[in-house]
Tab-separated table of C-alpha atoms in Angstrom:
chain	number	residue	atom	x	y	z
K	1	MET	CA	0.000	0.000	0.000
K	2	ASN	CA	1.337	3.432	-0.944
K	3	LEU	CA	0.865	6.194	1.598
K	4	ASP	CA	1.363	9.784	0.556
K	5	ILE	CA	2.716	11.374	3.718
K	6	GLN	CA	2.314	15.129	3.913
K	7	PRO	CA	3.566	17.450	6.654
K	8	HIS	CA	0.911	18.614	9.096
K	9	PRO	CA	-0.187	22.175	8.198
K	10	ASP	CA	0.192	23.157	11.873
K	11	ALA	CA	3.452	21.268	12.384
K	12	GLU	CA	5.302	24.247	13.846
K	13	LYS	CA	2.499	25.026	16.295
K	14	ILE	CA	2.200	21.367	17.336
K	15	ALA	CA	5.964	21.103	17.819
K	16	THR	CA	5.870	24.164	20.081
K	17	THR	CA	2.961	22.714	22.071
K	18	ILE	CA	4.810	19.436	22.561
K	19	GLU	CA	7.996	21.218	23.610
K	20	GLU	CA	6.146	23.378	26.135
K	21	LEU	CA	3.865	20.734	27.628
K	22	LEU	CA	5.931	17.554	27.471
K	23	PRO	CA	7.788	18.245	30.758
K	24	GLU	CA	4.409	18.360	32.503
K	25	MET	CA	3.493	14.952	31.085
K	26	ASP	CA	6.225	13.015	32.859
K	27	GLY	CA	4.800	9.692	33.994
K	28	LYS	CA	1.689	9.923	31.822
K	29	ARG	CA	0.985	7.276	29.223
K	30	ALA	CA	1.483	8.521	25.669
K	31	ARG	CA	-2.236	8.273	24.896
K	32	ASP	CA	-3.151	10.418	27.912
K	33	ALA	CA	-0.338	12.899	27.276
K	34	ALA	CA	-1.460	13.366	23.668
K	35	ALA	CA	-5.069	13.875	24.769
K	36	ALA	CA	-3.951	16.497	27.294
K	37	MET	CA	-2.121	18.316	24.484
K	38	GLY	CA	-5.123	18.103	22.184
K	39	ILE	CA	-3.348	16.055	19.514
K	40	ALA	CA	-3.474	12.459	18.288
K	41	GLU	CA	-1.149	9.943	19.918
K	42	GLY	CA	0.385	9.092	16.554
K	43	LEU	CA	1.368	12.736	16.063
K	44	LEU	CA	3.031	12.869	19.471
K	45	LEU	CA	5.068	9.780	18.655
K	46	SER	CA	5.947	10.984	15.161
K	47	ALA	CA	7.569	14.098	16.643
K	48	ARG	CA	10.419	11.777	17.644
K	49	VAL	CA	11.083	10.476	14.110
K	50	GLY	CA	14.804	10.778	13.432
K	51	LYS	CA	15.594	10.400	17.132
K	52	ASP	CA	14.368	7.206	18.778
K	53	VAL	CA	11.535	6.534	16.310
K	54	THR	CA	11.757	5.183	12.744
K	55	ARG	CA	8.826	5.381	10.347
K	56	LEU	CA	8.087	2.109	8.553
K	57	LYS	CA	5.952	1.434	5.501
K	58	PRO	CA	2.202	0.874	5.960
K	59	ALA	CA	1.514	-2.591	7.316
K	60	SER	CA	0.955	-5.477	4.931
K	61	LYS	CA	0.461	-9.201	5.137
K	62	GLN	CA	4.187	-9.493	4.411
K	63	MET	CA	4.939	-7.324	7.446
K	64	LEU	CA	2.673	-9.462	9.635
K	65	LYS	CA	4.735	-12.474	8.597
K	66	ALA	CA	7.929	-10.553	9.421
K	67	PHE	CA	6.609	-10.088	12.968
K	68	ILE	CA	7.148	-13.833	13.418
K	69	ASP	CA	10.903	-13.176	13.591
K	70	LEU	CA	10.413	-10.977	16.666
K	71	GLY	CA	9.880	-14.072	18.781
K	72	GLU	CA	8.008	-13.633	22.050
K	73	VAL	CA	6.210	-10.288	22.257
K	74	MET	CA	3.357	-8.597	24.069
K	75	VAL	CA	0.564	-7.495	21.731
K	76	LEU	CA	-1.881	-4.770	22.732
K	77	THR	CA	-5.200	-3.759	21.224
K	78	ARG	CA	-7.495	-1.241	22.874
K	79	ASN	CA	-10.439	1.062	22.476
K	80	GLU	CA	-11.534	3.995	24.622
K	81	SER	CA	-12.786	1.746	27.406
K	82	CYS	CA	-10.836	-1.506	27.332
K	83	VAL	CA	-7.206	-2.637	26.934
K	84	HIS	CA	-6.340	-6.218	25.882
K	85	GLU	CA	-2.746	-7.460	26.317
K	86	LYS	CA	-1.415	-10.890	25.356
K	87	VAL	CA	2.050	-12.461	25.445
K	88	GLY	CA	2.908	-14.867	22.645
K	89	HIS	CA	4.380	-15.300	19.176
K	90	PHE	CA	3.135	-14.258	15.753
K	91	GLY	CA	2.517	-17.122	13.344
K	92	ARG	CA	-0.061	-18.781	11.100
K	93	VAL	CA	-0.724	-15.548	9.222
K	94	GLY	CA	-3.545	-15.910	6.708
K	95	GLY	CA	-6.434	-14.088	5.129
K	96	GLY	CA	-6.167	-11.532	2.360
K	97	ASP	CA	-4.451	-8.253	1.657
K	98	ALA	CA	-7.288	-6.223	3.182
K	99	VAL	CA	-8.358	-8.436	6.087
K	100	ALA	CA	-5.657	-10.672	7.514
K	101	ILE	CA	-5.739	-13.124	10.399
K	102	VAL	CA	-3.163	-14.313	12.898
K	103	LEU	CA	-4.072	-17.645	14.500
K	104	ASN	CA	-1.074	-18.622	16.587
K	105	LYS	CA	-2.525	-19.741	19.911
K	106	GLU	CA	-1.839	-16.807	22.244
K	107	VAL	CA	-1.652	-14.216	19.440
K	108	ASP	CA	-5.112	-14.352	17.876
K	109	LEU	CA	-5.922	-11.315	15.721
K	110	ARG	CA	-8.255	-10.113	12.976
K	111	VAL	CA	-6.412	-7.340	11.161
K	112	PHE	CA	-8.033	-4.673	8.953
K	113	LEU	CA	-4.969	-3.511	7.077
K	114	ASN	CA	-6.576	-0.435	5.498
K	115	HIS	CA	-6.289	1.133	8.966
K	116	TRP	CA	-2.668	0.053	9.635
K	117	LEU	CA	-1.218	3.120	7.925
K	118	HIS	CA	1.330	4.877	10.128
K	119	VAL	CA	3.792	2.318	11.481
K	120	PHE	CA	6.702	3.209	13.746
K	121	ALA	CA	9.603	1.276	15.244
K	122	VAL	CA	10.303	2.756	18.674
K	123	GLU	CA	13.518	2.409	20.698
K	124	GLU	CA	13.038	4.283	23.938
K	125	GLU	CA	15.519	4.590	26.799
K	126	THR	CA	13.751	4.153	30.139
K	127	PRO	CA	14.949	3.815	33.755
K	128	LYS	CA	14.477	0.061	33.285
K	129	GLY	CA	16.532	-0.047	30.088
K	130	MET	CA	15.775	0.018	26.373
K	131	LYS	CA	12.096	-0.452	25.495
K	132	ARG	CA	11.439	-1.492	21.900
K	133	SER	CA	8.068	-1.614	20.179
K	134	ILE	CA	6.204	-1.480	16.884
K	135	GLN	CA	3.276	0.943	17.081
K	136	ILE	CA	0.573	1.221	14.429
K	137	PHE	CA	-1.851	4.115	13.912
K	138	ASP	CA	-4.726	4.845	11.545
K	139	ALA	CA	-5.181	7.857	9.273
K	140	GLU	CA	-6.326	9.980	12.220
K	141	GLY	CA	-3.281	9.069	14.290
K	142	LEU	CA	-5.251	6.785	16.622
K	143	ALA	CA	-3.495	3.652	17.830
K	144	VAL	CA	-4.905	0.430	16.376
K	145	HIS	CA	-2.250	-2.040	17.588
K	146	LYS	CA	1.063	-2.144	19.455
K	147	ILE	CA	3.731	-4.831	19.719
K	148	TYR	CA	6.185	-4.662	22.613
K	149	LEU	CA	9.399	-6.644	22.669
K	150	ARG	CA	10.203	-8.647	25.787
K	151	PRO	CA	13.465	-9.963	27.282
K	152	ALA	CA	13.101	-13.176	25.257
K	153	SER	CA	12.422	-11.341	21.975
K	154	ASN	CA	14.728	-11.602	18.971
K	155	LEU	CA	16.553	-8.270	18.523
K	156	ASP	CA	17.943	-9.387	15.166
K	157	GLY	CA	14.355	-9.785	13.973
K	158	PHE	CA	13.593	-6.234	15.109
K	159	GLU	CA	16.604	-4.798	13.247
K	160	LYS	CA	15.740	-6.815	10.142
K	161	LEU	CA	12.172	-5.495	10.267
K	162	LYS	CA	13.400	-1.903	10.477
K	163	SER	CA	15.778	-2.409	7.569
K	164	GLU	CA	13.331	-4.245	5.318
K	165	PHE	CA	10.304	-1.994	5.870
K	166	VAL	CA	11.861	1.437	6.498
K	167	HIS	CA	9.845	4.206	4.822
K	168	ASP	CA	11.494	6.470	2.270
K	169	THR	CA	9.961	9.486	4.001
K	170	GLN	CA	11.101	9.967	7.590
K	171	LEU	CA	8.641	12.787	8.218
K	172	ALA	CA	7.627	13.933	11.683
K	173	LEU	CA	4.229	15.504	12.446
K	174	PHE	CA	2.326	14.107	9.484
K	175	GLN	CA	-1.012	15.412	8.259
K	176	THR	CA	-3.837	13.364	9.716
K	177	LYS	CA	-6.899	12.464	7.676
K	178	GLN	CA	-10.378	11.191	8.383
K	179	SER	CA	-10.346	7.406	8.677
K	180	GLU	CA	-12.567	5.227	6.559
K	181	LYS	CA	-15.849	4.870	8.377
K	182	GLU	CA	-16.987	1.519	9.664
K	183	GLU	CA	-20.230	0.482	8.022
K	184	ALA	CA	-23.070	1.631	10.231
K	185	PHE	CA	-26.750	2.194	9.760
K	186	PRO	CA	-28.464	5.422	10.819
K	187	PRO	CA	-30.946	5.169	13.689
K	188	ARG	CA	-34.444	4.291	12.569
K	189	ALA	CA	-37.762	4.045	14.322
K	190	ASP	CA	-38.631	0.593	15.629
K	191	THR	CA	-41.954	0.821	13.797
K	192	THR	CA	-40.147	0.881	10.420
K	193	VAL	CA	-38.514	-2.502	11.056
K	194	ASP	CA	-40.099	-5.756	9.904
K	195	VAL	CA	-39.722	-7.421	13.288
K	196	ALA	CA	-41.289	-10.714	12.197
K	197	ALA	CA	-38.799	-11.016	9.322
K	198	LEU	CA	-35.913	-10.107	11.641
K	199	ARG	CA	-36.883	-12.841	14.085
K	200	GLU	CA	-37.377	-15.368	11.303
K	201	ASP	CA	-33.941	-14.614	9.850
K	202	TRP	CA	-32.358	-14.704	13.301
K	203	SER	CA	-33.883	-18.087	14.105
K	204	GLY	CA	-32.690	-19.381	10.721
K	205	MET	CA	-28.996	-18.711	11.321
K	206	THR	CA	-26.749	-21.778	11.164
K	207	ASP	CA	-23.464	-19.989	11.934
K	208	VAL	CA	-22.714	-17.077	14.262
K	209	HIS	CA	-20.868	-15.236	11.478
K	210	GLN	CA	-24.168	-14.904	9.586
K	211	PHE	CA	-25.160	-12.289	12.149
K	212	PHE	CA	-23.282	-9.557	10.251
K	213	GLY	CA	-25.327	-10.320	7.150
K	214	LEU	CA	-28.520	-10.196	9.187
K	215	LEU	CA	-27.698	-6.699	10.462
K	216	LYS	CA	-26.873	-5.549	6.946
K	217	LYS	CA	-30.056	-7.000	5.465
K	218	HIS	CA	-32.274	-5.316	8.038
K	219	LYS	CA	-30.149	-2.134	8.258
K	220	LEU	CA	-29.880	-2.274	12.038
K	221	ASP	CA	-27.173	-1.623	14.561
K	222	ARG	CA	-26.516	-4.387	17.048
K	223	GLN	CA	-28.411	-3.044	20.041
K	224	GLN	CA	-31.558	-2.172	18.092
K	225	ALA	CA	-31.478	-5.682	16.652
K	226	PHE	CA	-31.148	-7.084	20.174
K	227	ARG	CA	-34.146	-5.105	21.405
K	228	LEU	CA	-36.381	-6.034	18.505
K	229	ALA	CA	-35.400	-9.691	18.314
K	230	GLY	CA	-37.008	-10.309	21.673
K	231	ASN	CA	-36.024	-12.225	24.784
K	232	ALA	CA	-35.676	-15.526	22.971
K	233	PHE	CA	-32.570	-14.155	21.257
K	234	ALA	CA	-31.278	-11.264	23.374
K	235	CYS	CA	-31.949	-9.668	26.724
K	236	GLN	CA	-30.355	-6.801	28.585
K	237	LEU	CA	-28.376	-7.591	31.718
K	238	ASP	CA	-27.645	-5.649	34.865
K	239	ILE	CA	-24.549	-3.413	34.562
K	240	GLY	CA	-22.813	-5.456	37.260
K	241	SER	CA	-23.090	-8.601	35.141
K	242	VAL	CA	-19.615	-8.185	33.622
K	243	ARG	CA	-17.909	-8.325	37.000
K	244	ALA	CA	-20.219	-11.132	38.126
K	245	ALA	CA	-19.549	-13.210	35.002
K	246	LEU	CA	-15.767	-12.819	35.183
K	247	THR	CA	-15.723	-13.562	38.897
K	248	ALA	CA	-17.743	-16.737	38.352
K	249	ALA	CA	-15.554	-17.797	35.409
K	250	ALA	CA	-12.419	-17.271	37.507
K	251	ASP	CA	-13.858	-19.237	40.434
K	252	MET	CA	-14.812	-22.115	38.105
K	253	GLN	CA	-11.583	-21.901	36.060
K	254	LEU	CA	-13.907	-21.914	33.070
K	255	PRO	CA	-12.182	-21.221	29.728
K	256	ILE	CA	-13.627	-18.113	28.099
K	257	MET	CA	-12.989	-16.015	25.006
K	258	VAL	CA	-12.444	-12.266	25.377
K	259	PHE	CA	-12.728	-10.062	22.254
K	260	VAL	CA	-11.597	-6.419	22.231
K	261	HIS	CA	-11.660	-4.425	19.019
K	262	ASN	CA	-11.134	-1.076	17.414
K	263	LYS	CA	-11.579	-0.160	13.746
K	264	GLY	CA	-8.226	-1.724	12.810
K	265	CYS	CA	-7.924	-4.854	14.914
K	266	VAL	CA	-9.749	-7.510	16.920
K	267	GLN	CA	-7.664	-9.240	19.595
K	268	ILE	CA	-8.853	-12.448	21.257
K	269	HIS	CA	-7.949	-14.328	24.417
K	270	SER	CA	-9.002	-17.955	24.820
K	271	GLY	CA	-8.520	-19.736	28.126
K	272	PRO	CA	-9.282	-19.578	31.836
K	273	ILE	CA	-8.793	-16.443	33.922
K	274	ALA	CA	-7.735	-16.194	37.556
K	275	GLN	CA	-6.517	-12.939	39.079
K	276	LEU	CA	-9.128	-10.165	39.204
K	277	LYS	CA	-8.376	-6.770	40.727
K	278	THR	CA	-10.010	-3.350	40.848
K	279	VAL	CA	-7.806	-0.258	40.612
K	280	GLY	CA	-9.747	3.005	40.584
K	281	PRO	CA	-12.279	2.863	37.724
K	282	TRP	CA	-10.490	-0.097	36.123
K	283	PHE	CA	-11.597	-3.704	36.593
K	284	ASN	CA	-8.641	-5.889	35.661
K	285	ILE	CA	-7.663	-9.431	34.763
K	286	LEU	CA	-3.981	-9.723	35.717
K	287	ASP	CA	-2.853	-13.185	34.673
K	288	PRO	CA	0.536	-14.331	33.384
K	289	GLY	CA	0.349	-13.870	29.626
K	290	PHE	CA	-3.015	-12.066	29.618
K	291	ASN	CA	-4.148	-8.730	31.022
K	292	LEU	CA	-7.492	-7.009	30.499
K	293	HIS	CA	-8.242	-3.508	31.771
K	294	LEU	CA	-11.913	-2.454	31.649
K	295	ARG	CA	-13.253	0.990	32.557
K	296	GLU	CA	-16.344	-0.058	34.477
K	297	ASP	CA	-17.568	3.530	34.611
K	298	HIS	CA	-17.812	3.496	30.800
K	299	VAL	CA	-20.168	0.504	30.766
K	300	HIS	CA	-23.624	1.674	29.710
K	301	ALA	CA	-25.347	-1.517	28.526
K	302	VAL	CA	-24.708	-5.255	28.797
K	303	TRP	CA	-26.518	-7.833	26.662
K	304	LEU	CA	-26.902	-11.584	26.740
K	305	VAL	CA	-27.113	-12.675	23.101
K	306	ARG	CA	-28.038	-16.084	21.669
K	307	LYS	CA	-27.063	-16.741	18.057
K	308	PRO	CA	-28.322	-20.005	16.524
K	309	ASN	CA	-25.893	-22.380	14.855
K	310	SER	CA	-26.043	-25.926	13.526
K	311	PHE	CA	-25.551	-27.348	17.046
K	312	GLY	CA	-28.063	-25.189	18.905
K	313	HIS	CA	-26.917	-21.689	19.739
K	314	VAL	CA	-23.887	-19.715	20.899
K	315	THR	CA	-24.184	-17.450	23.931
K	316	SER	CA	-22.263	-14.199	24.251
K	317	ILE	CA	-22.103	-11.317	26.701
K	318	GLU	CA	-21.666	-7.995	24.893
K	319	VAL	CA	-20.734	-4.724	26.577
K	320	TYR	CA	-21.435	-1.226	25.174
K	321	ASP	CA	-20.607	2.362	26.083
K	322	SER	CA	-22.943	5.357	26.129
K	323	ASN	CA	-22.246	6.047	22.433
K	324	GLY	CA	-23.456	2.584	21.489
K	325	ASP	CA	-19.939	1.384	20.674
K	326	MET	CA	-18.964	-2.127	21.658
K	327	ILE	CA	-16.365	-2.290	24.432
K	328	VAL	CA	-15.782	-6.024	24.815
K	329	GLN	CA	-17.404	-9.401	24.057
K	330	PHE	CA	-17.232	-12.638	26.043
K	331	TYR	CA	-17.909	-16.192	24.843
K	332	GLY	CA	-17.220	-19.627	26.200
K	333	VAL	CA	-14.285	-21.425	24.591
K	334	ARG	CA	-15.690	-23.966	22.163
K	335	ASP	CA	-14.764	-26.167	19.242
K	336	GLU	CA	-16.312	-24.896	15.997
K	337	LYS	CA	-17.686	-28.396	15.372
K	338	GLU	CA	-19.360	-28.775	18.758
K	339	ASP	CA	-22.048	-27.099	20.826
K	340	GLU	CA	-20.858	-24.574	23.393
K	341	ASN	CA	-19.793	-25.518	26.907
K	342	PRO	CA	-22.979	-25.963	28.974
K	343	GLN	CA	-21.172	-24.496	32.000
K	344	TRP	CA	-20.630	-21.236	30.126
K	345	ARG	CA	-24.248	-21.170	28.979
K	346	ALA	CA	-25.484	-21.758	32.520
K	347	LEU	CA	-23.176	-19.046	33.880
K	348	ALA	CA	-24.421	-16.492	31.353
K	349	GLU	CA	-28.083	-17.402	31.716
K	350	GLN	CA	-28.102	-16.957	35.493
K	351	LEU	CA	-26.900	-13.342	35.321
K	352	PRO	CA	-29.492	-10.766	36.484
K	353	LYS	CA	-31.633	-9.537	33.596
K	354	ILE	CA	-33.327	-6.178	33.081
K	355	GLU	CA	-36.956	-6.383	32.060
K	356	ALA	CA	-37.753	-4.680	28.735
K	357	THR	CA	-39.505	-1.346	29.224
K	358	SER	CA	-42.930	-0.686	27.761
K	359	ASP	CA	-41.698	1.593	24.956
K	360	LEU	CA	-39.629	-1.164	23.369
K	361	ILE	CA	-40.961	-3.867	21.104
K	362	THR	CA	-40.542	-7.140	22.972
K	363	GLU	CA	-41.181	-10.710	22.069
K	364	THR	CA	-44.805	-11.748	22.011
K	365	ALA	CA	-45.995	-14.903	23.636
């Protein structure tokens, strides 16, 4: 992919802002420091190009395969409300040039490469020593994925990656652009939806992945579809259900799947969880090899969703913020050729439900 990098029209002003405010940001995470300065995180990082940051070419399937040579790494995908961190190795890279997949046990990703535009190799001196990473940003300068090297990582692989994929233009403070919009349907009145057809199509699904086609056919966002499908297919849960579900899963050592996504990446954990801890507004899973950090105060709606498949149905817990954006999804670990774990289904079904209010269309008897 060719990327025409242009200097930011306010580069001088931004550089001055960074120079003036950066001393006040000591100890802040880059994302928070950039927000405090009123700029995108990718712009803040790009100001260091030519120092401890090297711009690489836009990501490609070939680059994903080159990540294999890094050895053991920590991969991080986040959105505004949730951070997902996994330790593992890249491998088993597949898919196409637009949507790629990484299916290598601990590193399980769905990659939307049209958003992996601004890629930087970072070599930062810290009090704990050199910290190396690959950081990827979209057209707006928002982080879509980060890869951090660990003590066991292959430094030769990192140097080879820099050499092979170095960008011809080592430009700091690039001009940001509006990202490609995710497909979404404008809000519509419930009365304009053919609810009977929606429920018929929902009940006719034989694979959970058909759900995206169902939303597209009926021109609905996920939560409106949940409301109109009725309690047989989806019901709203109490806000505290996320904590309750994770606590129960940890107590049972029940293997679960945890999906966190942004517009450029979906990152998945599969396995049991154990160590849960609350720190301020963050509810955390702090296990060796897997960390999840969830802003509980951002949770606005939680749904129990049942999607039919050829074995019965698959149960998920889906969490949304006040803007209607998905924060995180939870499933039980299952084999694609088998029905889901009945322990997971029982756990999800016993969570406290919120009765549908009278102004919503609910399932008829």
